[in-house]
Amino acid sequence: AEKIAGVEQSENSFKAVAFEWLAKQKMNWSESHFIRVQRILVNELFPLLGNRPVASITSKDVLTALRKVESRGAFDTTHRVKQIAGQVFRYAVATGRAEHDPTSALKGALTTPTKKHLAAITDPKEVGRLLIMLDGYVGTFTVRNALQLAPLVFARPAELRHAEPKEIHLDKAEWHIPGKKMKMAHPHIVPLSTQAVEILTEQLSLTGQGRYVFPSARSKDRPMSENAILAAMRAMGIAKEEMTGHGFRAMARTILDEVLGFRVDLIEHQLAHAVTDVNGRAYNRTTHLLKRKEMMQKWADYLDELKQ
């Protein structure tokens, strides 16, 4: 009886339930998101809660774990840890291993983080000056091309860094990003303007036989560092308060809507945000592809005009 009780306790521990829940989510998440959630569970929740029976964990127990994260000043992370813990507890309730979610009683108990918007340049005149600075970068060939391509495709920085030659279809002027690399885990198509094709043709002549379009300077088997573009912008005197790698997305989102007058659903779909049609169905990757191709070419031409 003691052995059976011990087995049941280990199978119903917070750690066991969390890993079971995590395994079920894996097919719906990008690899990077899966790794990020797993890291939070292992580093922030398992040390205090991992071996405890999930049904015995109280709101106070969870708050103790959250306070350790909060004490580091990581307020955003603390709220993320609470959210993940809540999802595990709700899974435990759904599978009959707990009676309630103890995180539900913690509303208002944590420090609210100050909302920070990623820095972005959205004034057309300033965008023109920024683009001229990017064109004048005198560092490595790969970083220069990544800097020049980033505003044209406005993909997430991680998607750009991890781009592989096999995803680039120059004949169709398209970049096909597989779902496992996307934040929402859905495959995505980025239409390539003639300007983007020119940059990628030049870059692939150097790196087309390797694993990544923009490889690390230290190893061809690793992607360019996430700090490479940021460091290049800082070296050119572009402050972090002015522009970030993510800022190209906000720049495109604002100007395509407010200046060029493109439909918001086209812009949001190109940003790979969740967009649904009138019937509530999610757009697939080929939705409005011809209109998005036209939008991306007009965007690239407009950026050239700003530089002129």
Short mmCIF file of C-alpha atoms in Angstrom, two decimals:
data_model
loop_
_atom_site.label_atom_id
_atom_site.label_comp_id
_atom_site.label_asym_id
_atom_site.label_seq_id
_atom_site.Cartn_x
_atom_site.Cartn_y
_atom_site.Cartn_z
CA ALA A 1 0.00 0.00 0.00
CA GLU A 2 2.87 2.37 0.81
CA LYS A 3 4.52 1.56 -2.52
CA ILE A 4 1.30 2.22 -4.43
CA ALA A 5 0.81 5.47 -2.53
CA GLY A 6 4.37 6.49 -3.38
CA VAL A 7 3.89 5.76 -7.09
CA GLU A 8 0.62 7.69 -7.15
CA GLN A 9 2.28 10.61 -5.40
CA SER A 10 5.16 10.74 -7.89
CA GLU A 11 2.77 10.45 -10.85
CA ASN A 12 0.66 13.25 -9.43
CA SER A 13 3.53 15.55 -8.48
CA PHE A 14 3.54 19.06 -9.89
CA LYS A 15 6.60 18.13 -11.97
CA ALA A 16 4.94 15.03 -13.49
CA VAL A 17 1.72 16.89 -14.29
CA ALA A 18 3.68 19.83 -15.74
CA PHE A 19 5.72 17.60 -18.07
CA GLU A 20 2.56 15.78 -19.17
CA TRP A 21 0.89 19.12 -19.95
CA LEU A 22 4.01 20.38 -21.70
CA ALA A 23 4.16 17.30 -23.94
CA LYS A 24 0.56 17.91 -25.06
CA GLN A 25 1.34 21.52 -26.00
CA LYS A 26 4.45 20.76 -28.03
CA MET A 27 2.65 20.20 -31.35
CA ASN A 28 0.91 23.59 -31.07
CA TRP A 29 3.96 25.70 -30.20
CA SER A 30 7.11 26.82 -31.94
CA GLU A 31 10.29 25.13 -30.74
CA SER A 32 11.61 28.35 -29.19
CA HIS A 33 8.38 28.92 -27.21
CA PHE A 34 8.39 25.31 -25.98
CA ILE A 35 11.98 25.65 -24.76
CA ARG A 36 11.18 28.98 -23.06
CA VAL A 37 8.19 27.53 -21.13
CA GLN A 38 10.15 24.42 -20.18
CA ARG A 39 12.99 26.58 -18.87
CA ILE A 40 10.59 28.60 -16.70
CA LEU A 41 9.11 25.41 -15.21
CA VAL A 42 12.52 23.90 -14.45
CA ASN A 43 14.19 27.05 -13.13
CA GLU A 44 11.38 28.91 -11.40
CA LEU A 45 8.72 26.41 -10.29
CA PHE A 46 10.25 22.96 -9.87
CA PRO A 47 12.77 23.88 -7.14
CA LEU A 48 9.95 24.65 -4.63
CA LEU A 49 6.93 22.87 -6.10
CA GLY A 50 8.23 20.11 -8.38
CA ASN A 51 8.08 17.14 -6.01
CA ARG A 52 4.94 18.22 -4.17
CA PRO A 53 1.63 16.43 -4.91
CA VAL A 54 -0.15 18.86 -7.20
CA ALA A 55 -3.38 18.64 -5.15
CA SER A 56 -1.61 19.67 -1.95
CA ILE A 57 -0.11 22.92 -3.27
CA THR A 58 -1.72 26.04 -1.83
CA SER A 59 -1.91 29.63 -3.04
CA LYS A 60 0.68 30.52 -0.39
CA ASP A 61 3.08 27.89 -1.78
CA VAL A 62 2.78 29.32 -5.28
CA LEU A 63 3.18 32.87 -3.99
CA THR A 64 6.41 31.87 -2.22
CA ALA A 65 7.83 30.63 -5.53
CA LEU A 66 6.68 33.79 -7.32
CA ARG A 67 8.18 36.07 -4.66
CA LYS A 68 11.62 34.55 -5.34
CA VAL A 69 11.33 35.60 -8.99
CA GLU A 70 9.89 39.00 -8.08
CA SER A 71 12.76 39.68 -5.65
CA ARG A 72 15.12 39.80 -8.65
CA GLY A 73 13.12 42.68 -10.07
CA ALA A 74 11.90 40.46 -12.92
CA PHE A 75 8.30 41.63 -12.76
CA ASP A 76 7.34 40.61 -16.31
CA THR A 77 8.83 37.15 -15.78
CA THR A 78 6.95 36.78 -12.47
CA HIS A 79 3.61 37.27 -14.22
CA ARG A 80 4.65 34.84 -16.95
CA VAL A 81 5.58 32.22 -14.33
CA LYS A 82 2.19 32.68 -12.63
CA GLN A 83 0.41 32.26 -15.97
CA ILE A 84 2.29 29.03 -16.76
CA ALA A 85 1.69 27.65 -13.25
CA GLY A 86 -2.03 28.38 -13.65
CA GLN A 87 -2.15 26.45 -16.92
CA VAL A 88 -0.53 23.42 -15.24
CA PHE A 89 -2.95 23.55 -12.31
CA ARG A 90 -5.96 23.86 -14.61
CA TYR A 91 -4.70 20.82 -16.53
CA ALA A 92 -4.41 18.98 -13.21
CA VAL A 93 -8.03 19.88 -12.41
CA ALA A 94 -9.18 18.75 -15.85
CA THR A 95 -7.43 15.38 -15.44
CA GLY A 96 -8.81 14.78 -11.94
CA ARG A 97 -5.60 15.29 -9.98
CA ALA A 98 -6.44 18.58 -8.25
CA GLU A 99 -9.59 20.30 -7.04
CA HIS A 100 -8.76 23.89 -7.93
CA ASP A 101 -6.18 26.28 -9.40
CA PRO A 102 -4.39 28.01 -6.49
CA THR A 103 -3.10 30.82 -8.74
CA SER A 104 -6.65 32.16 -9.15
CA ALA A 105 -6.50 33.58 -5.60
CA LEU A 106 -3.32 35.57 -6.32
CA LYS A 107 -4.88 38.38 -8.33
CA GLY A 108 -3.37 41.68 -7.19
CA ALA A 109 -0.66 40.00 -5.08
CA LEU A 110 2.18 40.70 -7.54
CA THR A 111 3.88 43.91 -8.57
CA THR A 112 2.44 45.15 -11.87
CA PRO A 113 5.23 45.69 -14.43
CA THR A 114 5.48 49.01 -16.23
CA LYS A 115 4.30 48.57 -19.81
CA LYS A 116 7.26 49.04 -22.16
CA HIS A 117 6.85 49.53 -25.88
CA LEU A 118 9.70 48.36 -28.09
CA ALA A 119 11.46 51.37 -29.55
CA ALA A 120 10.64 52.10 -33.17
CA ILE A 121 11.07 54.97 -35.62
CA THR A 122 7.76 55.69 -37.36
CA ASP A 123 8.19 59.25 -38.68
CA PRO A 124 8.82 58.92 -42.46
CA LYS A 125 11.56 61.58 -42.50
CA GLU A 126 13.42 59.82 -39.66
CA VAL A 127 12.90 56.43 -41.34
CA GLY A 128 14.71 57.78 -44.42
CA ARG A 129 17.67 58.87 -42.30
CA LEU A 130 17.73 55.48 -40.56
CA LEU A 131 17.80 53.60 -43.88
CA ILE A 132 20.71 55.72 -45.14
CA MET A 133 22.63 54.87 -41.96
CA LEU A 134 21.93 51.15 -42.45
CA ASP A 135 23.15 51.34 -46.06
CA GLY A 136 26.35 52.96 -44.82
CA TYR A 137 27.22 50.18 -42.37
CA VAL A 138 30.86 49.17 -42.83
CA GLY A 139 30.93 45.95 -40.77
CA THR A 140 30.66 42.38 -42.03
CA PHE A 141 28.95 41.49 -45.30
CA THR A 142 26.39 39.25 -43.55
CA VAL A 143 25.37 41.77 -40.89
CA ARG A 144 25.11 44.52 -43.52
CA ASN A 145 22.76 42.44 -45.64
CA ALA A 146 20.67 41.45 -42.61
CA LEU A 147 20.39 45.13 -41.64
CA GLN A 148 19.25 46.09 -45.14
CA LEU A 149 16.80 43.18 -45.43
CA ALA A 150 15.16 43.63 -42.00
CA PRO A 151 13.06 46.72 -42.92
CA LEU A 152 11.97 45.13 -46.23
CA VAL A 153 10.54 41.93 -44.71
CA PHE A 154 9.77 43.12 -41.13
CA ALA A 155 9.88 39.56 -39.80
CA ARG A 156 10.62 38.87 -36.15
CA PRO A 157 14.40 39.05 -35.46
CA ALA A 158 14.58 35.34 -34.57
CA GLU A 159 12.86 34.38 -37.82
CA LEU A 160 15.37 36.44 -39.82
CA ARG A 161 18.39 35.04 -37.96
CA HIS A 162 17.23 31.43 -38.39
CA ALA A 163 16.33 31.73 -42.09
CA GLU A 164 17.72 28.81 -44.12
CA PRO A 165 18.61 28.80 -47.84
CA LYS A 166 16.04 26.05 -48.54
CA GLU A 167 13.27 28.41 -47.32
CA ILE A 168 14.19 31.12 -49.84
CA HIS A 169 12.50 30.68 -53.25
CA LEU A 170 14.04 33.37 -55.41
CA ASP A 171 12.23 32.09 -58.53
CA LYS A 172 8.87 32.83 -56.86
CA ALA A 173 10.21 35.77 -54.82
CA GLU A 174 8.97 34.17 -51.59
CA TRP A 175 10.39 33.20 -48.22
CA HIS A 176 8.57 30.20 -46.73
CA ILE A 177 8.99 30.02 -42.94
CA PRO A 178 8.00 26.65 -41.40
CA GLY A 179 5.56 26.62 -38.49
CA LYS A 180 8.12 25.36 -35.97
CA LYS A 181 10.00 28.67 -36.33
CA MET A 182 6.95 30.88 -35.95
CA LYS A 183 5.61 32.32 -32.70
CA MET A 184 2.08 31.10 -33.51
CA ALA A 185 3.43 27.77 -34.87
CA HIS A 186 1.76 28.30 -38.28
CA PRO A 187 3.74 28.27 -41.57
CA HIS A 188 4.15 31.74 -43.05
CA ILE A 189 5.01 33.22 -46.45
CA VAL A 190 6.92 36.48 -46.80
CA PRO A 191 6.65 37.91 -50.34
CA LEU A 192 9.99 39.30 -51.44
CA SER A 193 10.25 42.63 -53.23
CA THR A 194 12.76 43.03 -56.04
CA GLN A 195 14.97 44.90 -53.55
CA ALA A 196 14.80 41.99 -51.09
CA VAL A 197 15.54 39.47 -53.85
CA GLU A 198 18.63 41.47 -54.83
CA ILE A 199 19.97 41.43 -51.24
CA LEU A 200 19.24 37.72 -50.78
CA THR A 201 20.80 36.80 -54.13
CA GLU A 202 23.98 38.54 -53.05
CA GLN A 203 23.92 36.94 -49.59
CA LEU A 204 23.17 33.42 -50.84
CA SER A 205 26.11 33.61 -53.24
CA LEU A 206 28.21 33.55 -50.08
CA THR A 207 26.17 31.39 -47.67
CA GLY A 208 23.79 29.45 -49.90
CA GLN A 209 25.62 26.15 -49.37
CA GLY A 210 25.52 26.43 -45.56
CA ARG A 211 22.77 25.84 -43.02
CA TYR A 212 21.79 29.49 -42.44
CA VAL A 213 21.35 32.48 -44.72
CA PHE A 214 22.85 34.69 -42.00
CA PRO A 215 25.32 32.47 -40.11
CA SER A 216 27.36 33.35 -37.07
CA ALA A 217 30.80 34.79 -37.70
CA ARG A 218 32.20 32.07 -35.43
CA SER A 219 30.45 29.01 -36.87
CA LYS A 220 28.53 28.35 -40.10
CA ASP A 221 26.40 25.84 -38.19
CA ARG A 222 24.98 28.52 -35.90
CA PRO A 223 22.76 31.47 -36.81
CA MET A 224 23.90 35.04 -36.46
CA SER A 225 23.86 36.26 -32.85
CA GLU A 226 20.64 37.89 -31.66
CA ASN A 227 22.77 40.88 -30.63
CA ALA A 228 24.50 41.29 -34.02
CA ILE A 229 21.94 43.69 -35.50
CA LEU A 230 21.50 45.55 -32.21
CA ALA A 231 25.25 45.93 -31.78
CA ALA A 232 25.57 47.19 -35.36
CA MET A 233 22.88 49.82 -34.78
CA ARG A 234 24.50 50.94 -31.54
CA ALA A 235 27.88 51.19 -33.32
CA MET A 236 26.26 53.53 -35.86
CA GLY A 237 24.93 55.72 -33.07
CA ILE A 238 21.31 54.49 -33.16
CA ALA A 239 20.28 54.43 -29.49
CA LYS A 240 18.21 51.60 -28.00
CA GLU A 241 15.60 54.20 -27.09
CA GLU A 242 15.22 54.97 -30.82
CA MET A 243 15.17 51.58 -32.52
CA THR A 244 15.28 47.85 -31.80
CA GLY A 245 15.29 44.78 -34.03
CA HIS A 246 11.54 44.42 -33.40
CA GLY A 247 11.09 48.09 -34.24
CA PHE A 248 11.03 47.39 -37.99
CA ARG A 249 7.70 45.62 -37.44
CA ALA A 250 6.13 48.59 -35.64
CA MET A 251 7.58 50.90 -38.29
CA ALA A 252 5.92 48.93 -41.10
CA ARG A 253 2.66 48.47 -39.20
CA THR A 254 2.28 52.20 -38.58
CA ILE A 255 3.31 53.56 -41.99
CA LEU A 256 1.55 50.93 -44.11
CA ASP A 257 -1.69 51.81 -42.31
CA GLU A 258 -1.45 55.53 -41.62
CA VAL A 259 0.59 56.73 -44.61
CA LEU A 260 0.15 54.22 -47.44
CA GLY A 261 -3.42 53.27 -46.52
CA PHE A 262 -3.22 49.48 -46.82
CA ARG A 263 -5.92 47.31 -45.26
CA VAL A 264 -5.19 46.48 -41.65
CA ASP A 265 -5.98 42.77 -42.08
CA LEU A 266 -3.36 42.51 -44.87
CA ILE A 267 -0.77 44.19 -42.67
CA GLU A 268 -1.59 42.05 -39.64
CA HIS A 269 -1.47 38.88 -41.71
CA GLN A 270 1.92 39.86 -43.11
CA LEU A 271 3.12 40.47 -39.53
CA ALA A 272 2.02 36.86 -38.81
CA HIS A 273 -0.47 38.01 -36.20
CA ALA A 274 -3.64 35.99 -35.61
CA VAL A 275 -6.18 37.20 -38.18
CA THR A 276 -9.60 35.67 -38.88
CA ASP A 277 -12.03 36.11 -41.75
CA VAL A 278 -15.70 37.14 -41.43
CA ASN A 279 -16.58 33.56 -40.46
CA GLY A 280 -13.99 33.46 -37.69
CA ARG A 281 -11.62 31.15 -39.57
CA ALA A 282 -7.90 31.75 -39.29
CA TYR A 283 -6.18 32.88 -42.48
CA ASN A 284 -3.80 30.31 -43.96
CA ARG A 285 -0.40 31.24 -45.28
CA THR A 286 -1.53 31.79 -48.89
CA THR A 287 -4.46 34.06 -48.04
CA HIS A 288 -4.38 37.30 -50.07
CA LEU A 289 -0.87 36.37 -51.25
CA LEU A 290 -1.11 38.40 -54.48
CA LYS A 291 -2.31 41.49 -52.59
CA ARG A 292 0.43 41.02 -50.01
CA LYS A 293 3.03 40.73 -52.80
CA GLU A 294 1.80 44.04 -54.17
CA MET A 295 1.91 45.60 -50.70
CA MET A 296 5.46 44.40 -50.02
CA GLN A 297 6.72 45.79 -53.35
CA LYS A 298 5.06 49.16 -52.76
CA TRP A 299 6.55 49.18 -49.25
CA ALA A 300 10.07 48.58 -50.60
CA ASP A 301 9.60 51.27 -53.28
CA TYR A 302 8.34 53.70 -50.63
CA LEU A 303 11.44 53.06 -48.47
CA ASP A 304 13.61 53.86 -51.50
CA GLU A 305 11.69 57.12 -51.94
CA LEU A 306 12.31 58.02 -48.29
CA LYS A 307 16.04 57.50 -48.76
CA GLN A 308 16.02 59.72 -51.86
#
